[in-house]
Coordinates of C-alpha atoms in Angstrom, one line a residue:
X1 CA 58.2 29.7 -66.9
X2 CA 59.8 26.7 -65.3
X3 CA 57.4 24.7 -63.0
X4 CA 59.5 25.4 -59.9
X5 CA 59.3 29.1 -60.3
X6 CA 55.6 28.9 -61.0
X7 CA 55.0 27.1 -57.7
X8 CA 57.1 29.6 -55.8
X9 CA 55.0 32.4 -57.2
X10 CA 51.7 30.8 -56.2
X11 CA 53.0 30.2 -52.7
X12 CA 53.9 33.9 -52.4
X13 CA 50.3 34.8 -53.4
X14 CA 48.6 32.3 -51.0
X15 CA 50.8 32.9 -48.0
X16 CA 49.0 36.1 -46.8
X17 CA 45.6 34.4 -47.2
X18 CA 46.7 31.4 -45.2
X19 CA 48.0 33.6 -42.4
X20 CA 44.7 35.5 -42.3
X21 CA 42.7 32.2 -42.1
X22 CA 45.0 31.0 -39.2
X23 CA 44.4 34.2 -37.3
X24 CA 40.7 34.0 -37.8
X25 CA 40.7 30.4 -36.5
X26 CA 42.5 31.5 -33.4
X27 CA 40.3 34.4 -32.5
X28 CA 36.9 33.4 -33.8
X29 CA 36.5 29.6 -33.6
X30 CA 37.1 29.3 -29.8
X31 CA 34.8 32.2 -29.1
X32 CA 32.0 30.4 -31.0
X33 CA 32.7 27.1 -29.3
X34 CA 32.5 28.6 -25.8
X35 CA 29.6 31.0 -26.4
X36 CA 27.8 31.6 -23.1
X37 CA 24.3 30.3 -23.2
X38 CA 21.5 32.8 -22.7
X39 CA 19.5 32.9 -19.5
X40 CA 16.5 31.5 -21.5
X41 CA 18.7 28.6 -22.8
X42 CA 19.8 27.8 -19.3
X43 CA 16.2 28.0 -18.0
X44 CA 15.1 25.5 -20.6
X45 CA 18.0 23.1 -19.9
X46 CA 17.4 23.2 -16.2
X47 CA 13.7 22.8 -16.5
X48 CA 14.1 19.8 -18.8
X49 CA 16.7 18.1 -16.6
X50 CA 14.7 18.9 -13.4
X51 CA 11.5 17.5 -14.9
X52 CA 13.3 14.3 -15.9
X53 CA 14.9 13.9 -12.5
X54 CA 11.7 14.7 -10.6
X55 CA 10.0 11.8 -12.4
X56 CA 12.9 9.5 -11.3
X57 CA 12.6 10.7 -7.8
X58 CA 8.8 9.9 -7.7
X59 CA 9.6 6.5 -9.1
X60 CA 12.2 6.1 -6.4
X61 CA 9.8 7.2 -3.7
X62 CA 7.2 4.7 -4.9
X63 CA 9.7 1.9 -5.0
X64 CA 10.8 2.7 -1.4
X65 CA 7.1 2.7 -0.3
X66 CA 6.5 -0.7 -2.0
X67 CA 9.6 -2.1 -0.4
X68 CA 8.6 -0.8 3.0
X69 CA 5.1 -2.3 2.6
X70 CA 6.5 -5.7 1.6
X71 CA 9.0 -5.8 4.5
X72 CA 6.2 -5.0 6.9
X73 CA 4.1 -7.8 5.4
X74 CA 7.0 -10.2 5.7
X75 CA 7.6 -9.2 9.4
X76 CA 3.8 -9.6 10.2
X77 CA 3.8 -13.0 8.5
X78 CA 6.9 -14.1 10.5
X79 CA 5.2 -12.9 13.7
X80 CA 2.0 -14.8 12.9
X81 CA 4.0 -18.0 12.3
X82 CA 5.3 -18.1 15.9
X83 CA 1.9 -19.0 17.6
X84 CA 1.1 -21.4 14.7
X85 CA 4.4 -23.3 15.5
X86 CA 3.5 -23.3 19.2
X87 CA 0.1 -24.8 18.3
X88 CA 1.8 -27.5 16.2
X89 CA 4.2 -28.3 19.1
X90 CA 1.3 -28.5 21.6
X91 CA -0.7 -30.9 19.4
X92 CA 2.3 -33.1 18.9
X93 CA 2.9 -33.2 22.6
X94 CA -0.7 -34.3 23.2
X95 CA -0.4 -37.1 20.7
X96 CA 2.9 -38.1 22.2
X97 CA 1.4 -38.1 25.7
X98 CA -1.3 -40.5 24.7
X99 CA 1.3 -42.9 23.4
X100 CA 3.4 -42.6 26.5
X101 CA 0.5 -43.2 28.8
X102 CA -0.4 -46.3 26.8
X103 CA 3.1 -47.8 26.9
X104 CA 3.6 -46.9 30.5
X105 CA 0.4 -48.8 31.6
X106 CA -2.0 -45.9 31.5
X107 CA -5.1 -46.3 29.4
X108 CA -4.0 -49.7 28.0
X109 CA -3.4 -51.0 31.5
X110 CA -6.9 -49.9 32.5
X111 CA -8.2 -51.7 29.4
X112 CA -6.2 -54.8 30.3
X113 CA -7.8 -54.9 33.8
X114 CA -11.2 -54.5 32.3
X115 CA -10.6 -57.3 29.8
X116 CA -9.5 -59.5 32.6
X117 CA -12.8 -58.8 34.4
X118 CA -14.5 -59.9 31.2
X119 CA -15.9 -56.6 30.1
X120 CA -14.9 -56.6 26.4
X121 CA -17.4 -53.9 25.5
X122 CA -15.8 -51.5 27.9
X123 CA -12.4 -52.3 26.5
X124 CA -13.6 -51.6 23.0
X125 CA -15.1 -48.3 24.1
X126 CA -11.8 -47.3 25.8
X127 CA -9.8 -48.3 22.7
X128 CA -12.2 -46.3 20.5
X129 CA -11.9 -43.3 22.7
X130 CA -8.1 -43.4 22.6
X131 CA -8.1 -43.7 18.8
X132 CA -10.5 -40.9 18.5
X133 CA -8.4 -38.6 20.6
X134 CA -5.2 -39.5 18.7
X135 CA -7.0 -39.1 15.3
X136 CA -8.4 -35.7 16.4
X137 CA -5.0 -34.5 17.5
X138 CA -3.4 -35.8 14.3
X139 CA -5.9 -34.0 12.1
X140 CA -5.1 -30.8 14.1
X141 CA -1.4 -31.4 13.5
X142 CA -2.0 -32.0 9.8
X143 CA -4.0 -28.8 9.6
X144 CA -1.4 -26.8 11.4
X145 CA 1.3 -28.2 9.1
X146 CA -0.7 -27.3 6.0
X147 CA -1.1 -23.8 7.3
X148 CA 2.6 -23.7 8.0
X149 CA 3.4 -24.8 4.4
X150 CA 1.1 -22.1 3.1
X151 CA 2.7 -19.4 5.2
X152 CA 6.2 -20.7 4.2
X153 CA 5.2 -20.4 0.6
X154 CA 3.9 -16.8 1.1
X155 CA 7.1 -16.0 3.0
X156 CA 9.2 -17.2 0.1
X157 CA 7.3 -15.1 -2.4
X158 CA 7.6 -12.1 -0.1
X159 CA 11.3 -12.6 0.2
X160 CA 11.6 -12.7 -3.6
X161 CA 9.4 -9.6 -3.9
X162 CA 11.6 -7.7 -1.3
X163 CA 14.7 -8.7 -3.3
X164 CA 13.2 -7.5 -6.5
X165 CA 12.0 -4.3 -5.0
X166 CA 15.3 -3.6 -3.4
X167 CA 17.0 -4.0 -6.8
X168 CA 14.5 -1.5 -8.2
X169 CA 15.4 1.0 -5.5
X170 CA 19.1 0.5 -6.1
X171 CA 18.7 0.9 -9.9
X172 CA 16.7 4.1 -9.5
X173 CA 19.2 5.4 -7.0
X174 CA 22.0 4.9 -9.5
X175 CA 19.9 6.5 -12.3
X176 CA 19.2 9.5 -9.9
X177 CA 22.9 9.8 -9.2
X178 CA 23.7 10.0 -13.0
X179 CA 21.1 12.7 -13.6
X180 CA 22.2 14.6 -10.5
X181 CA 25.7 14.8 -12.0
X182 CA 24.1 16.4 -15.1
X183 CA 22.2 18.8 -12.9
X184 CA 25.4 19.8 -11.1
X185 CA 26.7 21.1 -14.4
X186 CA 23.5 23.0 -15.0
X187 CA 23.7 24.5 -11.5
X188 CA 27.1 25.8 -12.4
X189 CA 25.5 27.5 -15.4
X190 CA 22.7 28.8 -13.2
X191 CA 25.3 30.4 -10.9
X192 CA 26.7 32.1 -14.0
X193 CA 23.3 33.3 -15.1
X194 CA 21.7 34.2 -11.7
X195 CA 24.6 34.3 -9.3
X196 CA 23.2 31.4 -7.3
X197 CA 22.5 27.7 -8.0
X198 CA 19.8 27.5 -5.4
X199 CA 16.8 29.8 -5.2
X200 CA 16.4 31.6 -1.8
X201 CA 13.5 33.3 0.0
X202 CA 15.0 36.7 -0.6
X203 CA 15.4 36.2 -4.3
X204 CA 12.0 34.5 -4.8
X205 CA 9.1 36.9 -4.8
X206 CA 6.6 33.9 -4.9
X207 CA 8.0 32.0 -1.9
X208 CA 6.2 33.9 0.7
X209 CA 8.9 33.8 3.3
X210 CA 8.5 33.8 7.0
X211 CA 6.3 36.9 6.8
X212 CA 3.5 35.1 4.9
X213 CA 0.5 34.5 7.1
X214 CA -1.5 31.3 6.9
X215 CA -5.3 31.8 6.5
X216 CA -7.6 30.9 9.4
X217 CA -8.5 27.3 8.7
X218 CA -10.2 25.1 11.4
X219 CA -9.6 21.5 12.3
X220 CA -6.9 19.1 11.0
X221 CA -6.8 20.8 7.6
X222 CA -5.8 24.0 9.4
X223 CA -2.9 22.2 11.0
X224 CA -1.7 20.9 7.6
X225 CA -2.1 24.3 6.0
X226 CA -0.2 26.1 8.8
X227 CA 2.6 23.5 8.5
X228 CA 2.9 24.2 4.7
X229 CA 3.2 27.9 5.4
X230 CA 5.9 27.2 7.9
X231 CA 7.8 25.3 5.2
X232 CA 7.9 28.3 2.8
X233 CA 11.4 29.1 1.6
X234 CA 12.8 25.6 2.4
X235 CA 14.7 24.0 -0.5
X236 CA 13.5 21.2 -2.8
X237 CA 15.4 18.1 -1.7
X238 CA 14.9 14.8 -3.5
X239 CA 13.1 12.0 -1.5
X240 CA 13.0 14.3 1.6
X241 CA 10.0 14.9 4.0
X242 CA 11.7 17.5 6.2
X243 CA 12.5 19.2 8.2
X244 CA 15.4 20.8 6.2
X245 CA 13.8 20.3 2.8
X246 CA 11.1 18.5 0.8
X247 CA 10.2 17.1 -2.5
X248 CA 6.6 17.5 -3.7
X249 CA 5.0 14.5 -2.1
X250 CA 7.3 14.8 0.9
X251 CA 5.8 18.2 1.7
X252 CA 2.2 17.0 1.5
X253 CA 3.1 13.9 3.5
X254 CA 4.8 16.1 6.2
X255 CA 2.0 18.6 6.3
X256 CA -0.7 16.0 7.0
X257 CA 1.6 14.0 9.2
X258 CA 1.6 17.0 11.5
X259 CA -2.2 16.8 11.5
X260 CA -2.1 13.1 12.5
X261 CA -2.6 11.4 9.1
X262 CA -0.3 9.0 7.4
X263 CA 0.3 9.3 3.6
X264 CA 2.7 7.4 1.4
X265 CA 5.7 9.3 0.0
X266 CA 4.6 9.3 -3.6
X267 CA 2.2 11.6 -5.5
X268 CA 0.4 8.8 -7.4
X269 CA 0.1 6.6 -4.2
X270 CA -1.4 9.5 -2.3
X271 CA -4.0 10.1 -5.0
X272 CA -4.9 6.5 -5.2
X273 CA -5.3 6.2 -1.4
X274 CA -7.5 9.3 -0.9
X275 CA -11.2 10.1 -1.7
X276 CA -11.5 12.1 -4.9
X277 CA -13.3 15.5 -5.1
X278 CA -14.3 17.9 -7.8
X279 CA -12.9 21.4 -8.4
X280 CA -16.0 23.0 -7.0
X281 CA -15.5 21.1 -3.7
X282 CA -11.9 22.2 -3.2
X283 CA -11.1 23.6 0.2
X284 CA -8.0 24.5 2.2
X285 CA -6.0 21.3 3.1
X286 CA -7.0 19.3 0.0
X287 CA -4.4 18.0 -2.3
X288 CA -4.1 19.0 -6.0
X289 CA -2.3 16.6 -8.4
X290 CA -0.5 17.6 -11.6
X291 CA 1.4 16.3 -14.6
X292 CA -0.1 12.8 -14.8
X293 CA 0.4 12.3 -11.0
X294 CA 4.0 13.4 -11.2
X295 CA 3.5 16.3 -8.9
X296 CA 1.3 17.3 -5.9
X297 CA 0.6 20.4 -3.9
X298 CA -1.6 21.4 -0.9
X299 CA -4.4 23.8 -1.5
X300 CA -4.4 26.8 0.9
X301 CA -7.5 28.7 -0.3
X302 CA -8.1 31.7 -2.6
X303 CA -7.0 29.9 -5.7
X304 CA -3.5 29.2 -4.3
X305 CA -1.4 26.1 -3.4
X306 CA 1.8 25.6 -1.6
X307 CA 4.3 23.2 -3.2
X308 CA 7.9 22.2 -3.5
X309 CA 8.5 22.7 -7.2
X310 CA 11.8 21.2 -8.3
X311 CA 15.6 21.2 -8.0
X312 CA 17.1 24.6 -7.4
X313 CA 13.8 26.1 -6.1
X314 CA 12.2 26.4 -2.7
X315 CA 8.8 25.7 -1.2
X316 CA 6.5 28.5 -2.5
X317 CA 2.9 29.7 -3.0
X318 CA 1.6 29.4 -6.5
X319 CA -1.6 29.6 -8.5
X320 CA -3.7 26.4 -8.3
X321 CA -3.6 26.5 -12.2
X322 CA 0.3 26.7 -12.3
X323 CA 0.3 23.5 -14.5
X324 CA -2.0 20.9 -16.0
X325 CA -4.2 19.5 -13.2
X326 CA -4.8 15.8 -13.0
X327 CA -7.2 15.7 -10.1
X328 CA -8.1 16.6 -6.5
X329 CA -8.3 14.6 -3.3
X330 CA -9.3 15.1 0.3
X331 CA -7.3 13.8 3.3
X332 CA -9.8 14.7 6.0

């Protein structure tokens, strides 16, 4: 059989197979490429991304707290330099006045009249007195200038620190923005899976809602606990301390701020600032820290805490053992 006829025959045999493969590619491949992830897959993705972003948010909160502290120190230093400069100016004026009086016939004129009367000892005494006054004032001026140089050096260091910390805040804000874009995609998937990107009080059986009653707790701790109950159902909002939403350390900050206490907006900084307690000493109002100081909640009694969990969720009541505990601390 000639080669040309042989090739034609092979083509006729393969043609149906090629058509079938093409059809399979059209109807099967795209389906596999766009397979809808399961609810469990979505949950894992959202948890992983949320955990990553929450760590960035706490870093961001810490950087902002550090920056706020440095700016306050710089302002206090600048304020303290004003009276120092006034003291320098006053001492210089005193030295200048001594010289002016001398040249205008003040003390030196008096000495001249004494010398003319033949009392050299009195003249020497007067000259010594003037020199002593001038020297004393000059030492004072020198001391003030030394203090000024020291404060100028501190001010320069603080300015460099503020600049560095501001860059850290800006870098973390950019990083947060990038991860937030990734979360936006996951929220879209969450809508597909749950019908809503954001958890609500009505869909969250653990949130407590407005019907949840705060336990009877006395004193400042009672104020903080009641505030936490009032925040139930409000959304997790990064770097927020209310009133519309909270992140984890923002909620504990706001609860104790209502009771008259100031806490930094960062879980690790709160832990480091407060007295530590044991599990057996735990009482309502105390703070419970989790995940290597990456998360914090307020204890409300009966083995329960209130916390702002993560993106897409709301402030809710949970078991004190909801995750790995790092430690406990008492505000008041």
